[in-house]
mmCIF file of C-alpha atoms in Angstrom:
data_model
loop_
_atom_site.group_PDB
_atom_site.id
_atom_site.type_symbol
_atom_site.label_atom_id
_atom_site.label_comp_id
_atom_site.label_asym_id
_atom_site.label_seq_id
_atom_site.Cartn_x
_atom_site.Cartn_y
_atom_site.Cartn_z
ATOM 1 C CA VAL A 1 -15.355 -69.786 24.301
ATOM 2 C CA ILE A 2 -14.219 -66.610 25.982
ATOM 3 C CA LYS A 3 -14.268 -63.513 23.796
ATOM 4 C CA LYS A 4 -11.915 -60.653 24.617
ATOM 5 C CA TYR A 5 -12.995 -57.166 23.786
ATOM 6 C CA ALA A 6 -10.659 -54.233 23.360
ATOM 7 C CA LYS A 7 -11.016 -51.560 25.964
ATOM 8 C CA PRO A 8 -12.906 -48.544 24.692
ATOM 9 C CA ARG A 9 -10.629 -45.660 23.799
ATOM 10 C CA LYS A 10 -10.907 -42.399 25.639
ATOM 11 C CA THR A 11 -12.383 -39.700 23.421
ATOM 12 C CA GLU A 12 -11.873 -35.966 23.683
ATOM 13 C CA ILE A 13 -13.717 -33.055 22.159
ATOM 14 C CA ILE A 14 -11.386 -30.744 20.256
ATOM 15 C CA TYR A 15 -12.753 -27.298 19.563
ATOM 16 C CA SER A 16 -12.047 -25.525 16.272
ATOM 17 C CA THR A 17 -10.358 -22.670 18.108
ATOM 18 C CA GLU A 18 -7.734 -25.106 19.408
ATOM 19 C CA ILE A 19 -6.722 -26.342 15.975
ATOM 20 C CA GLU A 20 -3.616 -24.691 14.596
ATOM 21 C CA GLU A 21 -3.776 -24.091 10.881
ATOM 22 C CA THR A 22 -0.579 -24.575 8.940
ATOM 23 C CA THR A 23 0.052 -23.098 5.540
ATOM 24 C CA VAL A 24 2.333 -25.001 3.239
ATOM 25 C CA GLU A 25 4.082 -22.524 0.999
ATOM 26 C CA GLU A 26 5.278 -23.715 -2.347
ATOM 27 C CA GLU A 27 9.017 -23.356 -2.662
ATOM 28 C CA ILE A 28 9.817 -20.935 -5.450
ATOM 29 C CA PRO A 29 12.923 -21.741 -7.481
ATOM 30 C CA ASP A 30 15.445 -18.927 -7.447
ATOM 31 C CA TYR A 31 17.499 -18.122 -10.529
ATOM 32 C CA PRO A 32 18.718 -14.939 -12.259
ATOM 33 C CA VAL A 33 16.518 -13.362 -14.929
ATOM 34 C CA ASN A 34 16.354 -10.241 -17.053
ATOM 35 C CA LEU A 35 13.190 -8.187 -16.712
ATOM 36 C CA PHE A 36 11.886 -6.053 -19.566
ATOM 37 C CA PHE A 37 9.003 -3.611 -19.559
ATOM 38 C CA LYS A 38 7.728 -1.799 -22.646
ATOM 39 C CA LYS A 39 5.889 1.510 -22.871
ATOM 40 C CA GLU A 40 2.706 -0.120 -24.166
ATOM 41 C CA GLY A 41 2.462 -2.294 -21.026
ATOM 42 C CA TYR A 42 4.103 -5.596 -22.004
ATOM 43 C CA PHE A 43 6.355 -7.367 -19.487
ATOM 44 C CA LYS A 44 8.856 -10.149 -20.110
ATOM 45 C CA LYS A 45 10.956 -12.409 -17.899
ATOM 46 C CA ILE A 46 13.854 -13.906 -19.831
ATOM 47 C CA THR A 47 16.625 -16.200 -18.608
ATOM 48 C CA MET A 48 20.268 -15.362 -19.226
ATOM 49 C CA GLN A 49 20.668 -18.472 -21.346
ATOM 50 C CA SER A 50 17.779 -17.475 -23.601
ATOM 51 C CA LEU A 51 19.199 -13.974 -24.082
ATOM 52 C CA ARG A 52 22.542 -15.394 -25.133
ATOM 53 C CA GLY A 53 20.721 -17.163 -27.945
ATOM 54 C CA SER A 54 18.864 -14.041 -29.125
ATOM 55 C CA ASP A 55 18.481 -10.590 -27.553
ATOM 56 C CA VAL A 56 16.480 -8.842 -30.288
ATOM 57 C CA GLN A 57 13.276 -7.762 -28.545
ATOM 58 C CA MET A 58 9.945 -8.130 -30.336
ATOM 59 C CA LEU A 59 7.947 -4.884 -30.261
ATOM 60 C CA LYS A 60 4.558 -3.882 -31.571
ATOM 61 C CA ASP A 61 4.448 -0.992 -34.042
ATOM 62 C CA GLY A 62 4.974 2.250 -32.152
ATOM 63 C CA ASP A 63 6.131 0.511 -28.953
ATOM 64 C CA SER A 64 9.590 0.822 -27.352
ATOM 65 C CA LEU A 65 11.565 -0.603 -24.465
ATOM 66 C CA PHE A 66 10.994 1.485 -21.326
ATOM 67 C CA LEU A 67 12.679 -0.321 -18.417
ATOM 68 C CA GLN A 68 15.167 -3.148 -18.040
ATOM 69 C CA TYR A 69 16.444 -4.710 -14.813
ATOM 70 C CA ASP A 70 18.581 -7.622 -13.708
ATOM 71 C CA GLY A 71 16.610 -9.639 -11.182
ATOM 72 C CA ASN A 72 15.755 -12.967 -9.617
ATOM 73 C CA ASN A 73 12.733 -15.228 -9.864
ATOM 74 C CA VAL A 74 11.812 -14.817 -6.161
ATOM 75 C CA GLU A 75 11.659 -11.016 -6.215
ATOM 76 C CA GLU A 76 8.555 -8.895 -5.825
ATOM 77 C CA LEU A 77 7.319 -6.559 -8.553
ATOM 78 C CA ILE A 78 5.460 -3.318 -8.053
ATOM 79 C CA PHE A 79 3.723 -1.539 -10.934
ATOM 80 C CA PHE A 80 2.522 2.062 -10.597
ATOM 81 C CA SER A 81 -0.385 3.152 -12.781
ATOM 82 C CA ASP A 82 -1.514 6.554 -14.062
ATOM 83 C CA LYS A 83 -4.569 6.312 -11.772
ATOM 84 C CA ALA A 84 -2.592 6.673 -8.503
ATOM 85 C CA GLN A 85 -2.722 2.946 -7.859
ATOM 86 C CA ALA A 86 -0.017 0.319 -7.387
ATOM 87 C CA TYR A 87 -0.212 -3.354 -8.275
ATOM 88 C CA LYS A 88 2.037 -6.008 -6.742
ATOM 89 C CA ALA A 89 3.076 -9.387 -8.093
ATOM 90 C CA ARG A 90 6.021 -11.750 -7.967
ATOM 91 C CA VAL A 91 8.471 -12.439 -10.754
ATOM 92 C CA SER A 92 7.612 -16.123 -10.314
ATOM 93 C CA ASP A 93 3.979 -15.342 -11.281
ATOM 94 C CA PHE A 94 5.147 -14.928 -14.866
ATOM 95 C CA ASP A 95 6.315 -17.613 -17.267
ATOM 96 C CA THR A 96 9.759 -17.292 -18.775
ATOM 97 C CA THR A 97 9.613 -16.160 -22.360
ATOM 98 C CA LYS A 98 11.893 -15.317 -25.262
ATOM 99 C CA ALA A 99 13.031 -12.067 -26.814
ATOM 100 C CA SER A 100 11.031 -12.993 -29.925
ATOM 101 C CA GLN A 101 7.740 -12.979 -27.961
ATOM 102 C CA LEU A 102 5.585 -10.038 -26.819
ATOM 103 C CA GLY A 103 5.268 -11.135 -23.192
ATOM 104 C CA ASP A 104 2.435 -10.533 -20.728
ATOM 105 C CA TYR A 105 0.173 -7.504 -21.029
ATOM 106 C CA ILE A 106 0.222 -6.175 -17.445
ATOM 107 C CA PRO A 107 -3.163 -4.352 -17.354
ATOM 108 C CA ALA A 108 -4.876 -7.622 -18.313
ATOM 109 C CA LYS A 109 -2.624 -9.876 -16.199
ATOM 110 C CA LEU A 110 -3.123 -7.875 -12.985
ATOM 111 C CA GLY A 111 -6.706 -6.762 -13.533
ATOM 112 C CA PHE A 112 -6.295 -3.024 -14.110
ATOM 113 C CA ASP A 113 -9.319 -0.762 -14.310
ATOM 114 C CA GLU A 114 -10.498 0.115 -17.803
ATOM 115 C CA GLY A 115 -8.150 2.559 -19.512
ATOM 116 C CA GLU A 116 -5.546 2.345 -16.739
ATOM 117 C CA ARG A 117 -1.912 2.079 -17.840
ATOM 118 C CA VAL A 118 1.477 1.454 -16.228
ATOM 119 C CA ILE A 119 3.844 4.398 -15.769
ATOM 120 C CA PHE A 120 6.624 2.663 -13.810
ATOM 121 C CA MET A 121 7.801 -0.761 -12.645
ATOM 122 C CA LYS A 122 10.394 -1.876 -10.090
ATOM 123 C CA ASN A 123 11.623 -5.249 -8.877
ATOM 124 C CA LEU A 124 12.425 -5.525 -5.160
ATOM 125 C CA THR A 125 14.350 -8.084 -3.141
ATOM 126 C CA LYS A 126 13.585 -6.128 0.029
ATOM 127 C CA TYR A 127 11.995 -2.838 1.043
ATOM 128 C CA ASP A 128 15.099 -0.797 1.845
ATOM 129 C CA GLU A 129 14.512 1.839 4.546
ATOM 130 C CA ASN A 130 16.811 4.247 2.687
ATOM 131 C CA ALA A 131 15.059 3.897 -0.685
ATOM 132 C CA HIS A 132 12.274 6.191 -1.905
ATOM 133 C CA MET A 133 9.805 6.772 -4.697
ATOM 134 C CA VAL A 134 9.786 10.268 -6.205
ATOM 135 C CA PHE A 135 6.684 11.382 -8.075
ATOM 136 C CA ALA A 136 6.716 14.412 -10.390
ATOM 137 C CA PHE A 137 3.457 16.111 -11.329
ATOM 138 C CA GLU A 138 2.264 18.339 -14.142
ATOM 139 C CA ASN A 139 1.827 21.304 -11.776
ATOM 140 C CA GLY A 140 5.565 21.350 -10.987
ATOM 141 C CA LYS A 141 5.274 19.631 -7.616
ATOM 142 C CA CYS A 142 7.210 16.557 -6.486
ATOM 143 C CA SER A 143 6.714 14.179 -3.580
ATOM 144 C CA ARG A 144 9.164 11.714 -2.012
ATOM 145 C CA VAL A 145 7.749 8.638 -0.286
ATOM 146 C CA PRO A 146 9.658 5.821 1.486
ATOM 147 C CA ILE A 147 9.458 2.559 -0.463
ATOM 148 C CA THR A 148 8.563 0.891 2.859
ATOM 149 C CA SER A 149 5.171 2.616 2.586
ATOM 150 C CA TYR A 150 4.284 0.033 -0.054
ATOM 151 C CA GLN A 151 5.255 -3.003 2.013
ATOM 152 C CA THR A 152 2.269 -5.126 3.058
ATOM 153 C CA LYS A 153 2.055 -8.148 5.335
ATOM 154 C CA ALA A 154 -1.004 -9.542 3.601
ATOM 155 C CA ASN A 155 -0.734 -10.790 0.032
ATOM 156 C CA ARG A 156 -2.467 -7.739 -1.434
ATOM 157 C CA ARG A 157 -2.318 -7.235 -5.168
ATOM 158 C CA LYS A 158 -3.801 -3.744 -5.461
ATOM 159 C CA LEU A 159 -2.923 -0.639 -3.425
ATOM 160 C CA VAL A 160 -5.135 2.417 -3.845
ATOM 161 C CA GLY A 161 -3.785 5.866 -3.041
ATOM 162 C CA ALA A 162 -0.270 5.006 -4.202
ATOM 163 C CA TYR A 163 0.482 8.715 -4.680
ATOM 164 C CA ALA A 164 -1.349 12.043 -4.874
ATOM 165 C CA ASP A 165 -3.850 12.503 -7.691
ATOM 166 C CA ALA A 166 -4.442 16.281 -7.479
ATOM 167 C CA SER A 167 -2.377 16.839 -10.651
ATOM 168 C CA PRO A 168 -1.619 14.466 -13.552
ATOM 169 C CA ILE A 169 1.474 12.316 -12.980
ATOM 170 C CA ILE A 170 4.470 12.988 -15.234
ATOM 171 C CA ALA A 171 6.960 10.450 -13.894
ATOM 172 C CA ALA A 172 7.717 8.038 -11.072
ATOM 173 C CA MET A 173 11.301 7.245 -10.067
ATOM 174 C CA TYR A 174 12.907 4.765 -7.658
ATOM 175 C CA LEU A 175 15.899 6.132 -5.732
ATOM 176 C CA GLU A 176 18.181 4.012 -3.583
ATOM 177 C CA ASN A 177 20.302 6.993 -2.526
ATOM 178 C CA ASN A 178 20.353 10.776 -2.799
ATOM 179 C CA GLU A 179 20.413 11.169 -6.575
ATOM 180 C CA HIS A 180 20.050 14.023 -9.051
ATOM 181 C CA ILE A 181 16.779 14.347 -10.925
ATOM 182 C CA VAL A 182 15.936 16.389 -14.030
ATOM 183 C CA LEU A 183 12.763 18.403 -14.604
ATOM 184 C CA VAL A 184 11.853 19.946 -17.975
ATOM 185 C CA SER A 185 8.867 22.217 -18.610
ATOM 186 C CA ASP A 186 6.930 22.698 -21.844
ATOM 187 C CA ALA A 187 8.451 26.217 -21.932
ATOM 188 C CA ASN A 188 11.842 24.627 -22.704
ATOM 189 C CA LYS A 189 13.234 25.300 -19.259
ATOM 190 C CA ALA A 190 15.096 22.694 -17.247
ATOM 191 C CA MET A 191 16.622 22.151 -13.841
ATOM 192 C CA THR A 192 18.616 19.495 -12.031
ATOM 193 C CA ILE A 193 18.369 19.085 -8.255
ATOM 194 C CA LYS A 194 19.412 16.642 -5.579
ATOM 195 C CA SER A 195 16.496 14.501 -4.471
ATOM 196 C CA GLU A 196 17.216 15.307 -0.813
ATOM 197 C CA LEU A 197 15.786 18.810 -1.391
ATOM 198 C CA ILE A 198 12.354 17.168 -1.617
ATOM 199 C CA PRO A 199 11.169 16.422 1.947
ATOM 200 C CA VAL A 200 10.161 12.851 2.751
ATOM 201 C CA LYS A 201 6.482 12.326 3.498
ATOM 202 C CA ALA A 202 5.293 9.135 5.181
ATOM 203 C CA THR A 203 1.811 9.619 3.698
ATOM 204 C CA ARG A 204 1.698 8.175 0.185
ATOM 205 C CA THR A 205 -0.925 10.673 -0.994
ATOM 206 C CA SER A 206 1.045 13.765 0.023
ATOM 207 C CA GLN A 207 0.806 16.400 -2.743
ATOM 208 C CA GLY A 208 4.486 17.223 -2.248
ATOM 209 C CA ILE A 209 6.046 20.631 -2.677
ATOM 210 C CA THR A 210 6.570 22.976 -5.619
ATOM 211 C CA VAL A 211 9.955 22.221 -7.148
ATOM 212 C CA MET A 212 9.597 23.985 -10.496
ATOM 213 C CA THR A 213 7.719 27.275 -10.680
ATOM 214 C CA LEU A 214 5.533 27.563 -13.783
ATOM 215 C CA LYS A 215 3.867 30.612 -15.291
ATOM 216 C CA GLY A 216 0.364 30.801 -16.698
ATOM 217 C CA LYS A 217 -0.569 27.589 -18.462
ATOM 218 C CA GLN A 218 2.946 26.140 -18.432
ATOM 219 C CA LYS A 219 3.288 22.512 -17.389
ATOM 220 C CA LEU A 220 5.993 20.125 -16.310
ATOM 221 C CA ALA A 221 6.545 17.920 -19.361
ATOM 222 C CA TYR A 222 9.374 15.541 -18.411
ATOM 223 C CA ALA A 223 11.136 14.218 -15.306
ATOM 224 C CA ALA A 224 13.796 11.545 -14.913
ATOM 225 C CA LEU A 225 16.976 10.577 -13.121
ATOM 226 C CA ALA A 226 19.830 12.783 -14.296
ATOM 227 C CA ALA A 227 21.711 9.662 -15.391
ATOM 228 C CA ASP A 228 19.053 9.204 -18.089
ATOM 229 C CA PHE A 229 19.392 12.742 -19.494
ATOM 230 C CA LYS A 230 22.816 14.121 -20.405
ATOM 231 C CA TYR A 231 23.017 17.888 -20.907
ATOM 232 C CA GLU A 232 25.528 19.627 -23.143
ATOM 233 C CA ASP A 233 26.465 21.808 -20.129
ATOM 234 C CA PRO A 234 25.130 20.098 -16.964
ATOM 235 C CA MET A 235 26.170 22.837 -14.516
ATOM 236 C CA LYS A 236 24.008 25.396 -16.335
ATOM 237 C CA TYR A 237 20.852 23.725 -15.013
ATOM 238 C CA ARG A 238 22.034 22.764 -11.503
ATOM 239 C CA LYS A 239 19.922 24.318 -8.738
ATOM 240 C CA ILE A 240 20.663 24.197 -5.029
ATOM 241 C CA LYS A 241 17.412 25.740 -3.838
ATOM 242 C CA ILE A 242 13.768 25.104 -4.667
ATOM 243 C CA PRO A 243 11.419 26.223 -6.006
ATOM 244 C CA SER A 244 13.106 27.419 -9.190
ATOM 245 C CA SER A 245 11.886 28.317 -12.656
ATOM 246 C CA GLY A 246 14.843 26.510 -14.207
ATOM 247 C CA SER A 247 17.143 27.691 -16.971
ATOM 248 C CA LEU A 248 16.400 28.003 -20.674
ATOM 249 C CA LEU A 249 17.587 24.980 -22.605
ATOM 250 C CA SER A 250 20.288 25.448 -25.236
ATOM 251 C CA GLU A 251 19.385 24.610 -28.841
ATOM 252 C CA PHE A 252 21.316 21.357 -28.520
ATOM 253 C CA ASP A 253 19.464 20.397 -25.326
ATOM 254 C CA ILE A 254 16.103 21.486 -26.740
ATOM 255 C CA LYS A 255 16.517 18.973 -29.550
ATOM 256 C CA LYS A 256 17.500 16.295 -27.074
ATOM 257 C CA ALA A 257 14.589 17.148 -24.779
ATOM 258 C CA GLN A 258 12.190 16.967 -27.694
ATOM 259 C CA ILE A 259 13.406 13.460 -28.493
ATOM 260 C CA LYS A 260 12.767 12.521 -24.854
ATOM 261 C CA LEU A 261 9.295 14.036 -24.899
ATOM 262 C CA ASP A 262 8.385 12.264 -28.118
ATOM 263 C CA ASP A 263 9.592 8.825 -26.933
#
């Protein structure tokens, strides 16, 4: 009996440095959603179909709707906190919910530091080179930072030094173009300026420049896009140069400003 043996196979040593690692990314379904953020920190992702059934938002006592955007499930979310930090997530990280539910509490969901709260949220399909964040501070200064400064290659959730922390933050605003912004002091003075008057700083922690001059212990109390604050006589508060002390609010506008400050 003649036994035939298979020829031994040639073996090679493969070093770990020669092995190419491949990452299989899970395909995220893309569909339109409505995004809601409330002042107390609750976030909701609701489908269009669900909203057609019921659009009455559930709110805790004392809470109110702060921001609302049309978006898509594949978009990125960036949340700015009152501690000069930014937290990033994806819309797909959140379950779809209904208007009758509270939603996700962002400080807990994204691991905020104790006592830290959200002051602004924005959904982004891309980091537009022409878009900026404007930050308004209690000392009357404002800074304008390109939104691209918050783009990261690595999947980082937390960004420290999201803006300057030398003075308490009053408001954060996302601007796609040169838009008008409103500033109101606690001395009942207001001004409206074009955002292009605020120079762009590539450094996120830039303290910005003085936009509204304040006397003594006066403070900036409110800032927003002009589209969110309608004056009785808009031209009265328009300023073409900064810094400026603003113009005294009319009685009508004082009442309106007080409503804004109390919201």
